[in-house]
Amino acid sequence: MEPISISRVQSYLACPLKYKFEHVDKIPKPWRAAALAFGSSVHAAIEWFQKERIAGRTPILPAVLSVFNADWYAQNVEPLVFGDKDSKESLAEKGRELVQLYVEQASKVPTAVEAPFEVELADPSTGEVLDVVLRGRFDLLEEGEVLVDAKTAARTLDDRGIQQHLQLSAYALAYLLLYHRVPRLRLDQLLKTKQPRIEKRETARTVEDLAWTAQLIRRVAGSIAAGHFYPNPSWRCSECEYFAHCQAWRGE
Amino acid sequence: MAEPLFRTVDVKDRHGRVTGTKEVALYKGLLAKAHEEGLSVIRTDAIQFATDENGRTAVSKACITTSKGTFEAIGDASPENVPPHILPHLNRMAETRAKARALRDAVNIGVVSFEELDGTTEPAAISDLGSGALPGNGAAGPPKVTSPPTNGPPAKNGGDYQPPMTENQRRYLFRILAGYGIEGDAAHQYLKDKLGVATLTGVSKLEATKLIDRLLMKLPLEAGRGADQHQ
């Protein structure tokens, strides 16, 4: 079975039919959402900043901002679709503010950034091998086995949202399977609110939590392999790039 | 027993439906025929290994010498033009494709070889993918055969289809240029000039990879911005 990433698992869970259009049929998206592109550009800048720090250098703020500016410009070479309250310029401004906050608040130098992993999935509570390979990248690892995921968002996640954050769970699971220890977890939310701010929230997972996650990933991988693709009507449909394809779908 | 030189494979559309058949040459057969024609040298050079920085595109060159002369060819392999089970073996697949193409030239076979196809096919009994391929592979997987993906640009010069520059490559190019102090519209124009295009839409993935490599070679280490995020 082909390795699966947690973003693909999330994509399938959000809508199996959209997953098929995007990853199986590989139908080009007719447009790209500005919010996703914005998150990638902020991420590119902070990733570069942290890699420089790991390399022993101290990048100055204008250099980090120029990475964001360059990436955001490149994202806009092909048109993006902006939300009602957003524009290319307003997001550029918010992105710069968030990057600046991130740089100013950075304390510990991480031990790794965007560290790739590939691990054969197993249920950590039973040791059962699940015949699925999970692939991904740890956003950021800090001393003391702290695994950090940085995300841009429009609003903050509540406690339940953080406890159920699948990406954090999957990374914790991968870390446990690779290093035989449950890591500490932190979600750094870069909030593009009216007054941009960064919220750092710690959370934790038990081995039982991670066993649940492992079984979920296994089932999703199995469903994809078996070709179980069907629509999941929700509020997301109104902003789905494949809405027209979905409307034309008749069960094939 | 003589190795078969050709086989017929099913051609399928993206939904997996068989839409026709196609005759392809087989690596084993090409190799046997080359031996018959005095094959004396097969040399391969890895021009580029697959890395995250180049969009996981491996490129190899093969040089074949027979009694008729010396024949060279390039082969490439990337996630866009191999089936999933070959993904861990991009370097070897690039080498096999280069050899297959050089062998075709050497033995004067114009039919594309099975190994050069951009996906698996659906043969009844699959052939060995050649010395550079994954042992025992090829028997599974859906076909993609020769049609370019629907989102790709038209083939250039009527030749092999080149997948387009990825979004991540485009972003990476702009970030590298920012490291040179070339930003915004100036960077955009710089790229169009360097690549000889009116818009960046028509740039191939391979062209972008080459430009990234060239830019990185000139760049001081501390200015290499945002690496590992442009596949």
Short mmCIF file of C-alpha atoms in Angstrom, two decimals:
data_model
loop_
_atom_site.label_atom_id
_atom_site.label_comp_id
_atom_site.label_asym_id
_atom_site.label_seq_id
_atom_site.Cartn_x
_atom_site.Cartn_y
_atom_site.Cartn_z
CA MET A 1 0.00 0.00 0.00
CA GLU A 2 1.25 3.47 -0.86
CA PRO A 3 2.31 5.58 2.13
CA ILE A 4 -0.39 7.92 3.32
CA SER A 5 0.03 11.38 4.81
CA ILE A 6 -2.13 12.80 7.55
CA SER A 7 -3.23 15.62 5.27
CA ARG A 8 -4.65 13.00 2.91
CA VAL A 9 -6.40 11.29 5.80
CA GLN A 10 -7.94 14.63 6.77
CA SER A 11 -8.87 15.32 3.18
CA TYR A 12 -10.64 11.95 2.92
CA LEU A 13 -12.45 12.43 6.21
CA ALA A 14 -13.66 15.87 5.15
CA CYS A 15 -15.14 14.52 1.93
CA PRO A 16 -14.25 11.19 0.31
CA LEU A 17 -15.53 12.31 -3.08
CA LYS A 18 -13.47 15.47 -3.03
CA TYR A 19 -10.50 13.30 -2.14
CA LYS A 20 -11.16 11.20 -5.24
CA PHE A 21 -11.45 14.22 -7.53
CA GLU A 22 -8.23 15.69 -6.18
CA HIS A 23 -5.97 12.72 -5.53
CA VAL A 24 -7.30 9.83 -7.61
CA ASP A 25 -8.71 11.53 -10.70
CA LYS A 26 -6.23 14.37 -10.29
CA ILE A 27 -8.70 16.89 -11.67
CA PRO A 28 -7.03 20.30 -11.63
CA LYS A 29 -8.61 22.69 -9.18
CA PRO A 30 -10.29 25.50 -11.10
CA TRP A 31 -9.18 27.97 -8.45
CA ARG A 32 -7.17 28.14 -5.26
CA ALA A 33 -8.33 29.48 -1.94
CA ALA A 34 -6.34 32.48 -0.76
CA ALA A 35 -6.58 31.37 2.88
CA LEU A 36 -4.65 28.16 2.16
CA ALA A 37 -2.06 29.96 0.05
CA PHE A 38 -1.65 32.55 2.80
CA GLY A 39 -0.98 29.85 5.39
CA SER A 40 1.65 28.30 3.14
CA SER A 41 3.43 31.60 2.66
CA VAL A 42 3.56 32.34 6.38
CA HIS A 43 4.75 28.79 6.94
CA ALA A 44 7.50 29.15 4.33
CA ALA A 45 8.84 32.23 6.07
CA ILE A 46 8.85 30.79 9.58
CA GLU A 47 10.34 27.54 8.32
CA TRP A 48 13.21 29.44 6.73
CA PHE A 49 13.65 31.49 9.90
CA GLN A 50 13.86 28.38 12.09
CA LYS A 51 16.21 26.57 9.71
CA GLU A 52 18.52 29.53 9.79
CA ARG A 53 18.51 29.45 13.60
CA ILE A 54 19.29 25.75 13.62
CA ALA A 55 22.19 26.48 11.29
CA GLY A 56 23.53 28.87 13.92
CA ARG A 57 22.55 32.07 12.19
CA THR A 58 20.28 34.85 13.41
CA PRO A 59 18.24 36.13 10.52
CA ILE A 60 17.10 39.72 10.82
CA LEU A 61 13.42 40.48 10.56
CA PRO A 62 13.58 42.15 7.09
CA ALA A 63 15.15 38.98 5.67
CA VAL A 64 12.34 36.81 7.08
CA LEU A 65 9.75 39.24 5.80
CA SER A 66 11.29 39.17 2.35
CA VAL A 67 10.80 35.39 2.28
CA PHE A 68 7.14 35.89 3.11
CA ASN A 69 6.78 38.67 0.54
CA ALA A 70 8.41 36.59 -2.18
CA ASP A 71 6.32 33.55 -1.46
CA TRP A 72 3.09 35.53 -1.28
CA TYR A 73 3.91 37.24 -4.56
CA ALA A 74 4.53 33.83 -6.17
CA GLN A 75 1.26 32.51 -4.79
CA ASN A 76 -0.54 35.38 -6.49
CA VAL A 77 1.05 34.87 -9.91
CA GLU A 78 -1.96 32.70 -10.60
CA PRO A 79 -5.22 34.17 -9.32
CA LEU A 80 -6.45 33.23 -5.86
CA VAL A 81 -10.00 33.41 -4.63
CA PHE A 82 -10.26 35.67 -1.61
CA GLY A 83 -12.87 35.65 1.12
CA ASP A 84 -15.22 38.61 1.44
CA LYS A 85 -13.09 40.38 4.00
CA ASP A 86 -9.71 39.60 2.48
CA SER A 87 -7.63 40.95 -0.38
CA LYS A 88 -4.12 40.36 -1.64
CA GLU A 89 -2.95 43.49 0.14
CA SER A 90 -4.79 42.91 3.42
CA LEU A 91 -3.46 39.37 3.72
CA ALA A 92 0.03 40.57 2.82
CA GLU A 93 -0.18 43.01 5.70
CA LYS A 94 -1.50 40.41 8.12
CA GLY A 95 1.13 37.94 7.00
CA ARG A 96 3.91 40.41 7.69
CA GLU A 97 2.46 41.17 11.12
CA LEU A 98 2.23 37.49 11.98
CA VAL A 99 5.74 36.77 10.77
CA GLN A 100 7.05 39.69 12.79
CA LEU A 101 5.24 38.48 15.92
CA TYR A 102 6.58 35.00 15.37
CA VAL A 103 10.16 36.21 15.03
CA GLU A 104 9.86 38.49 18.05
CA GLN A 105 8.38 35.76 20.23
CA ALA A 106 10.80 33.01 19.15
CA SER A 107 12.75 31.78 22.13
CA LYS A 108 14.21 28.28 22.06
CA VAL A 109 16.12 27.27 18.99
CA PRO A 110 14.39 24.13 17.70
CA THR A 111 16.23 20.86 17.29
CA ALA A 112 14.58 20.10 13.94
CA VAL A 113 12.33 21.79 11.40
CA GLU A 114 10.22 20.07 8.78
CA ALA A 115 11.81 16.77 9.68
CA PRO A 116 10.49 14.08 7.34
CA PHE A 117 9.37 10.73 8.68
CA GLU A 118 7.97 7.53 7.31
CA VAL A 119 6.79 4.90 9.73
CA GLU A 120 5.01 1.60 9.51
CA LEU A 121 1.83 2.06 11.44
CA ALA A 122 1.11 -0.06 14.48
CA ASP A 123 -1.44 0.10 17.26
CA PRO A 124 0.69 1.35 20.17
CA SER A 125 -1.58 -0.25 22.77
CA THR A 126 -1.40 -3.76 21.30
CA GLY A 127 1.61 -3.71 18.99
CA GLU A 128 -0.58 -4.88 16.12
CA VAL A 129 1.00 -3.99 12.79
CA LEU A 130 -1.59 -2.23 10.65
CA ASP A 131 -0.17 -2.63 7.14
CA VAL A 132 -0.13 1.11 6.50
CA VAL A 133 2.84 3.42 6.14
CA LEU A 134 2.36 6.92 7.50
CA ARG A 135 4.45 9.65 5.94
CA GLY A 136 4.82 13.26 6.95
CA ARG A 137 7.00 15.98 8.37
CA PHE A 138 7.32 17.13 11.93
CA ASP A 139 6.82 20.89 11.71
CA LEU A 140 9.12 21.69 14.60
CA LEU A 141 10.81 19.76 17.36
CA GLU A 142 12.02 21.52 20.48
CA GLU A 143 14.27 20.34 23.25
CA GLY A 144 12.48 18.18 25.80
CA GLU A 145 10.64 16.22 23.11
CA VAL A 146 8.16 18.96 22.37
CA LEU A 147 6.51 18.52 19.02
CA VAL A 148 5.11 21.78 17.69
CA ASP A 149 2.65 22.35 14.87
CA ALA A 150 2.29 25.90 13.61
CA LYS A 151 -0.95 26.83 11.91
CA THR A 152 -2.46 30.02 10.60
CA ALA A 153 -6.13 30.30 11.41
CA ALA A 154 -8.95 32.80 11.40
CA ARG A 155 -10.02 31.95 14.93
CA THR A 156 -8.62 30.11 17.91
CA LEU A 157 -9.39 26.47 18.57
CA ASP A 158 -11.11 25.64 21.82
CA ASP A 159 -9.82 22.96 24.21
CA ARG A 160 -11.84 20.21 22.59
CA GLY A 161 -10.58 21.21 19.16
CA ILE A 162 -7.00 20.99 20.33
CA GLN A 163 -7.61 17.69 22.08
CA GLN A 164 -9.05 16.28 18.85
CA HIS A 165 -6.52 17.90 16.54
CA LEU A 166 -5.81 15.00 14.22
CA GLN A 167 -2.55 16.32 12.84
CA LEU A 168 -1.04 16.64 16.31
CA SER A 169 -2.30 13.16 17.20
CA ALA A 170 -0.84 11.65 14.04
CA TYR A 171 2.52 13.31 14.61
CA ALA A 172 2.53 12.16 18.22
CA LEU A 173 1.74 8.64 17.02
CA ALA A 174 4.57 8.72 14.47
CA TYR A 175 6.96 10.02 17.12
CA LEU A 176 5.92 7.30 19.54
CA LEU A 177 6.41 4.58 16.94
CA LEU A 178 9.78 5.96 15.92
CA TYR A 179 11.23 6.88 19.31
CA HIS A 180 9.11 4.83 21.75
CA ARG A 181 8.08 7.88 23.77
CA VAL A 182 4.95 10.00 23.71
CA PRO A 183 6.08 13.55 22.95
CA ARG A 184 4.72 16.71 24.51
CA LEU A 185 2.60 18.62 22.03
CA ARG A 186 2.05 22.26 21.31
CA LEU A 187 -0.11 24.02 18.76
CA ASP A 188 1.12 27.48 17.76
CA GLN A 189 -1.86 29.26 16.28
CA LEU A 190 -0.98 32.25 14.15
CA LEU A 191 -4.29 34.07 14.23
CA LYS A 192 -5.07 36.40 11.38
CA THR A 193 -7.63 38.23 13.46
CA LYS A 194 -8.19 41.96 13.19
CA GLN A 195 -5.28 42.37 15.54
CA PRO A 196 -3.06 39.43 14.53
CA ARG A 197 -1.71 37.43 17.43
CA ILE A 198 -0.04 34.13 18.24
CA GLU A 199 -1.49 31.70 20.72
CA LYS A 200 0.64 28.80 21.94
CA ARG A 201 -1.35 25.96 23.49
CA GLU A 202 0.10 22.81 24.99
CA THR A 203 -1.75 19.54 24.88
CA ALA A 204 -1.09 15.86 25.46
CA ARG A 205 -2.08 12.44 24.17
CA THR A 206 -2.20 9.10 25.92
CA VAL A 207 -1.17 5.83 24.33
CA GLU A 208 -4.87 4.98 24.16
CA ASP A 209 -5.57 8.22 22.28
CA LEU A 210 -2.87 7.30 19.81
CA ALA A 211 -4.20 3.77 19.41
CA TRP A 212 -7.50 5.32 18.37
CA THR A 213 -5.67 7.55 15.89
CA ALA A 214 -3.76 4.60 14.46
CA GLN A 215 -6.95 2.65 13.86
CA LEU A 216 -8.59 5.65 12.26
CA ILE A 217 -5.71 6.08 9.83
CA ARG A 218 -5.79 2.38 9.06
CA ARG A 219 -9.51 2.49 8.25
CA VAL A 220 -9.15 5.55 6.08
CA ALA A 221 -6.23 4.01 4.17
CA GLY A 222 -8.28 0.85 3.70
CA SER A 223 -11.29 2.79 2.45
CA ILE A 224 -9.16 4.68 -0.05
CA ALA A 225 -7.57 1.48 -1.28
CA ALA A 226 -11.00 -0.10 -1.63
CA GLY A 227 -12.26 2.87 -3.64
CA HIS A 228 -14.96 3.99 -1.23
CA PHE A 229 -15.64 7.49 -2.46
CA TYR A 230 -18.86 9.33 -1.73
CA PRO A 231 -19.83 12.94 -1.04
CA ASN A 232 -20.07 14.36 2.44
CA PRO A 233 -22.50 17.28 2.16
CA SER A 234 -21.66 20.04 4.60
CA TRP A 235 -21.17 23.76 4.93
CA ARG A 236 -17.86 23.28 3.16
CA CYS A 237 -19.62 22.50 -0.13
CA SER A 238 -20.27 26.16 -0.83
CA GLU A 239 -16.54 26.80 -1.03
CA CYS A 240 -15.51 23.51 -2.62
CA GLU A 241 -13.45 23.73 -5.80
CA TYR A 242 -15.11 20.57 -7.11
CA PHE A 243 -18.72 21.58 -6.51
CA ALA A 244 -19.64 21.27 -10.21
CA HIS A 245 -18.01 17.85 -10.48
CA CYS A 246 -19.83 16.78 -7.36
CA GLN A 247 -23.17 17.88 -8.77
CA ALA A 248 -22.49 15.84 -11.89
CA TRP A 249 -21.55 12.78 -9.84
CA ARG A 250 -23.93 9.84 -10.14
CA GLY A 251 -22.24 7.22 -8.03
CA GLU A 252 -19.42 6.15 -10.30
CA MET B 1 15.09 -18.83 -26.65
CA ALA B 2 14.94 -15.38 -28.26
CA GLU B 3 13.52 -12.64 -26.05
CA PRO B 4 10.30 -11.08 -27.36
CA LEU B 5 10.92 -7.58 -28.66
CA PHE B 6 7.36 -6.29 -28.47
CA ARG B 7 4.24 -6.73 -26.44
CA THR B 8 0.75 -5.34 -26.54
CA VAL B 9 -0.56 -3.44 -23.54
CA ASP B 10 -3.97 -2.04 -22.75
CA VAL B 11 -4.38 1.70 -22.85
CA LYS B 12 -6.75 2.99 -20.21
CA ASP B 13 -8.32 6.34 -19.48
CA ARG B 14 -8.05 7.99 -16.12
CA HIS B 15 -11.08 6.11 -14.90
CA GLY B 16 -9.34 2.82 -15.57
CA ARG B 17 -11.45 1.93 -18.59
CA VAL B 18 -9.64 0.21 -21.45
CA THR B 19 -9.82 2.48 -24.46
CA GLY B 20 -7.47 0.65 -26.77
CA THR B 21 -4.21 -1.23 -27.07
CA LYS B 22 -0.69 -0.21 -27.87
CA GLU B 23 2.39 -2.06 -29.01
CA VAL B 24 5.48 -1.34 -26.95
CA ALA B 25 9.05 -2.55 -27.05
CA LEU B 26 10.48 -4.54 -24.15
CA TYR B 27 13.76 -3.81 -22.42
CA LYS B 28 14.79 -7.46 -22.43
CA GLY B 29 14.16 -7.75 -26.14
CA LEU B 30 15.97 -4.51 -26.89
CA LEU B 31 18.93 -5.66 -24.86
CA ALA B 32 19.04 -9.05 -26.60
CA LYS B 33 18.87 -7.40 -30.01
CA ALA B 34 21.64 -4.99 -29.05
CA HIS B 35 23.80 -7.95 -28.07
CA GLU B 36 23.12 -9.49 -31.47
CA GLU B 37 24.34 -6.25 -32.98
CA GLY B 38 27.64 -6.25 -31.13
CA LEU B 39 26.78 -4.43 -27.93
CA SER B 40 30.08 -3.59 -26.27
CA VAL B 41 29.40 -0.79 -23.79
CA ILE B 42 26.47 0.38 -21.66
CA ARG B 43 27.40 3.33 -19.53
CA THR B 44 25.04 5.39 -17.42
CA ASP B 45 25.59 8.67 -15.63
CA ALA B 46 23.28 10.10 -13.03
CA ILE B 47 22.79 13.70 -14.10
CA GLN B 48 20.52 14.45 -11.20
CA PHE B 49 19.33 12.42 -8.26
CA ALA B 50 15.76 12.85 -7.07
CA THR B 51 15.63 15.24 -4.12
CA ASP B 52 13.00 17.45 -2.56
CA GLU B 53 14.86 20.45 -3.95
CA ASN B 54 14.33 19.39 -7.55
CA GLY B 55 10.79 18.17 -7.23
CA ARG B 56 12.01 14.58 -6.91
CA THR B 57 13.02 14.45 -10.54
CA ALA B 58 15.82 12.02 -11.32
CA VAL B 59 17.67 12.35 -14.61
CA SER B 60 20.11 9.86 -16.09
CA LYS B 61 22.10 9.63 -19.28
CA ALA B 62 22.87 6.35 -21.01
CA CYS B 63 25.53 5.72 -23.58
CA ILE B 64 25.32 2.51 -25.64
CA THR B 65 27.98 1.33 -28.06
CA THR B 66 27.28 -1.37 -30.63
CA SER B 67 28.99 -2.30 -33.89
CA LYS B 68 26.89 0.45 -35.48
CA GLY B 69 28.17 3.24 -33.32
CA THR B 70 27.51 5.04 -30.05
CA PHE B 71 24.04 6.17 -29.00
CA GLU B 72 23.15 8.46 -26.12
CA ALA B 73 19.82 9.22 -24.50
CA ILE B 74 18.40 10.92 -21.44
CA GLY B 75 15.77 9.43 -19.15
CA ASP B 76 13.89 11.07 -16.32
CA ALA B 77 11.59 9.89 -13.58
CA SER B 78 9.50 11.92 -11.16
CA PRO B 79 6.39 11.33 -9.08
CA GLU B 80 4.31 12.66 -11.99
CA ASN B 81 5.49 10.08 -14.49
CA VAL B 82 5.85 6.84 -12.58
CA PRO B 83 3.29 4.58 -10.96
CA PRO B 84 3.09 4.67 -7.16
CA HIS B 85 5.06 1.49 -6.54
CA ILE B 86 8.06 2.96 -8.38
CA LEU B 87 8.15 6.12 -6.24
CA PRO B 88 10.94 4.82 -3.97
CA HIS B 89 13.04 3.96 -7.04
CA LEU B 90 13.06 7.14 -9.10
CA ASN B 91 16.83 7.15 -9.63
CA ARG B 92 16.87 3.62 -10.97
CA MET B 93 13.81 4.21 -13.11
CA ALA B 94 15.47 7.24 -14.70
CA GLU B 95 18.48 5.07 -15.48
CA THR B 96 16.33 2.31 -16.97
CA ARG B 97 14.45 4.78 -19.14
CA ALA B 98 17.68 6.30 -20.38
CA LYS B 99 19.03 2.86 -21.27
CA ALA B 100 15.80 1.83 -22.94
CA ARG B 101 15.80 4.93 -25.12
CA ALA B 102 19.45 4.57 -26.05
CA LEU B 103 18.89 0.91 -26.84
CA ARG B 104 15.95 1.79 -29.08
CA ASP B 105 18.13 4.17 -31.03
CA ALA B 106 20.92 1.64 -31.18
CA VAL B 107 18.76 -1.14 -32.62
CA ASN B 108 16.60 1.21 -34.67
CA ILE B 109 13.27 0.59 -32.95
CA GLY B 110 10.95 3.56 -33.16
CA VAL B 111 8.26 2.13 -30.90
CA VAL B 112 8.32 3.49 -27.38
CA SER B 113 9.46 1.01 -24.77
CA PHE B 114 7.32 -0.22 -21.93
CA GLU B 115 9.83 1.19 -19.46
CA GLU B 116 9.47 4.71 -20.83
CA LEU B 117 5.74 4.89 -20.22
CA ASP B 118 4.60 7.28 -17.56
CA GLY B 119 2.69 4.69 -15.60
CA THR B 120 2.10 1.03 -15.41
CA THR B 121 0.04 -0.66 -18.06
CA GLU B 122 -2.22 -3.60 -17.84
CA PRO B 123 -0.40 -6.46 -19.51
CA ALA B 124 -1.56 -10.02 -19.16
CA ALA B 125 1.94 -11.11 -18.26
CA ILE B 126 4.30 -8.33 -17.50
CA SER B 127 7.91 -8.16 -18.58
CA ASP B 128 10.91 -7.48 -16.45
CA LEU B 129 11.31 -3.71 -16.19
CA GLY B 130 14.97 -4.02 -16.90
CA SER B 131 18.13 -4.08 -14.88
CA GLY B 132 17.55 -0.72 -13.31
CA ALA B 133 14.01 -1.34 -12.18
CA LEU B 134 12.50 -2.65 -9.04
CA PRO B 135 12.80 -6.45 -8.96
CA GLY B 136 9.49 -8.16 -9.36
CA ASN B 137 7.60 -4.98 -10.03
CA GLY B 138 5.31 -4.07 -12.83
CA ALA B 139 2.62 -6.62 -12.27
CA ALA B 140 0.26 -4.34 -10.47
CA GLY B 141 -1.14 -0.88 -10.68
CA PRO B 142 -3.44 1.00 -12.99
CA PRO B 143 -2.21 2.16 -16.36
CA LYS B 144 -1.63 5.72 -17.35
CA VAL B 145 0.35 5.03 -20.50
CA THR B 146 1.04 7.81 -22.94
CA SER B 147 -1.59 10.50 -22.55
CA PRO B 148 -0.45 13.56 -20.67
CA PRO B 149 -2.50 14.56 -17.66
CA THR B 150 -5.37 16.87 -18.40
CA ASN B 151 -3.81 19.71 -16.48
CA GLY B 152 -0.55 19.66 -18.39
CA PRO B 153 0.56 21.97 -21.15
CA PRO B 154 0.79 20.65 -24.69
CA ALA B 155 3.90 18.68 -25.53
CA LYS B 156 6.74 20.86 -26.65
CA ASN B 157 8.24 20.37 -30.08
CA GLY B 158 5.83 17.52 -30.65
CA GLY B 159 8.05 15.40 -28.44
CA ASP B 160 7.82 13.92 -24.96
CA TYR B 161 5.32 15.42 -22.58
CA GLN B 162 6.94 17.54 -19.88
CA PRO B 163 4.95 18.05 -16.70
CA PRO B 164 4.50 21.72 -15.81
CA MET B 165 6.41 23.60 -13.14
CA THR B 166 4.77 22.95 -9.80
CA GLU B 167 3.36 25.64 -7.61
CA ASN B 168 6.00 24.86 -5.01
CA GLN B 169 8.77 25.24 -7.57
CA ARG B 170 7.40 28.63 -8.59
CA ARG B 171 7.30 29.76 -4.97
CA TYR B 172 10.78 28.47 -4.35
CA LEU B 173 12.16 30.35 -7.35
CA PHE B 174 10.73 33.61 -6.03
CA ARG B 175 12.14 32.93 -2.57
CA ILE B 176 15.59 32.19 -3.98
CA LEU B 177 15.49 35.41 -5.98
CA ALA B 178 14.52 37.30 -2.83
CA GLY B 179 17.80 36.05 -1.44
CA TYR B 180 19.48 37.87 -4.31
CA GLY B 181 17.50 40.99 -3.56
CA ILE B 182 15.30 40.51 -6.62
CA GLU B 183 11.71 40.80 -5.49
CA GLY B 184 8.15 41.27 -6.70
CA ASP B 185 7.65 42.32 -10.32
CA ALA B 186 11.40 42.42 -10.90
CA ALA B 187 11.66 38.77 -9.88
CA HIS B 188 8.72 37.89 -12.09
CA GLN B 189 10.32 39.57 -15.07
CA TYR B 190 13.68 37.99 -14.29
CA LEU B 191 12.13 34.53 -14.39
CA LYS B 192 10.30 35.18 -17.64
CA ASP B 193 13.47 36.46 -19.23
CA LYS B 194 15.61 33.60 -17.96
CA LEU B 195 13.10 31.02 -19.07
CA GLY B 196 12.27 32.74 -22.34
CA VAL B 197 8.52 32.76 -21.77
CA ALA B 198 5.75 35.33 -21.82
CA THR B 199 4.06 33.79 -18.78
CA LEU B 200 5.27 31.26 -16.24
CA THR B 201 2.37 28.95 -17.05
CA GLY B 202 4.19 27.26 -19.91
CA VAL B 203 7.35 26.43 -17.99
CA SER B 204 8.05 22.72 -17.50
CA LYS B 205 8.98 21.12 -14.25
CA LEU B 206 12.36 20.11 -15.63
CA GLU B 207 13.14 23.65 -16.78
CA ALA B 208 12.20 24.95 -13.34
CA THR B 209 14.39 22.32 -11.70
CA LYS B 210 17.36 23.31 -13.82
CA LEU B 211 16.89 26.99 -13.05
CA ILE B 212 16.58 26.28 -9.33
CA ASP B 213 19.81 24.33 -9.45
CA ARG B 214 21.59 27.09 -11.35
CA LEU B 215 20.38 29.77 -8.97
CA LEU B 216 21.30 27.77 -5.91
CA MET B 217 24.80 27.11 -7.17
CA LYS B 218 25.46 30.84 -7.37
CA LEU B 219 23.82 31.66 -4.09
CA PRO B 220 25.66 32.11 -0.80
CA LEU B 221 24.52 29.41 1.59
CA GLU B 222 22.83 31.74 4.05
CA ALA B 223 20.60 33.13 1.35
CA GLY B 224 19.05 29.82 0.27
CA ARG B 225 15.53 30.61 1.28
CA GLY B 226 12.81 28.22 2.13
CA ALA B 227 14.41 25.03 0.92
CA ASP B 228 12.64 21.68 1.11
CA GLN B 229 9.27 23.07 0.28
CA HIS B 230 8.97 23.16 -3.44
CA GLN B 231 8.14 19.74 -4.72
#
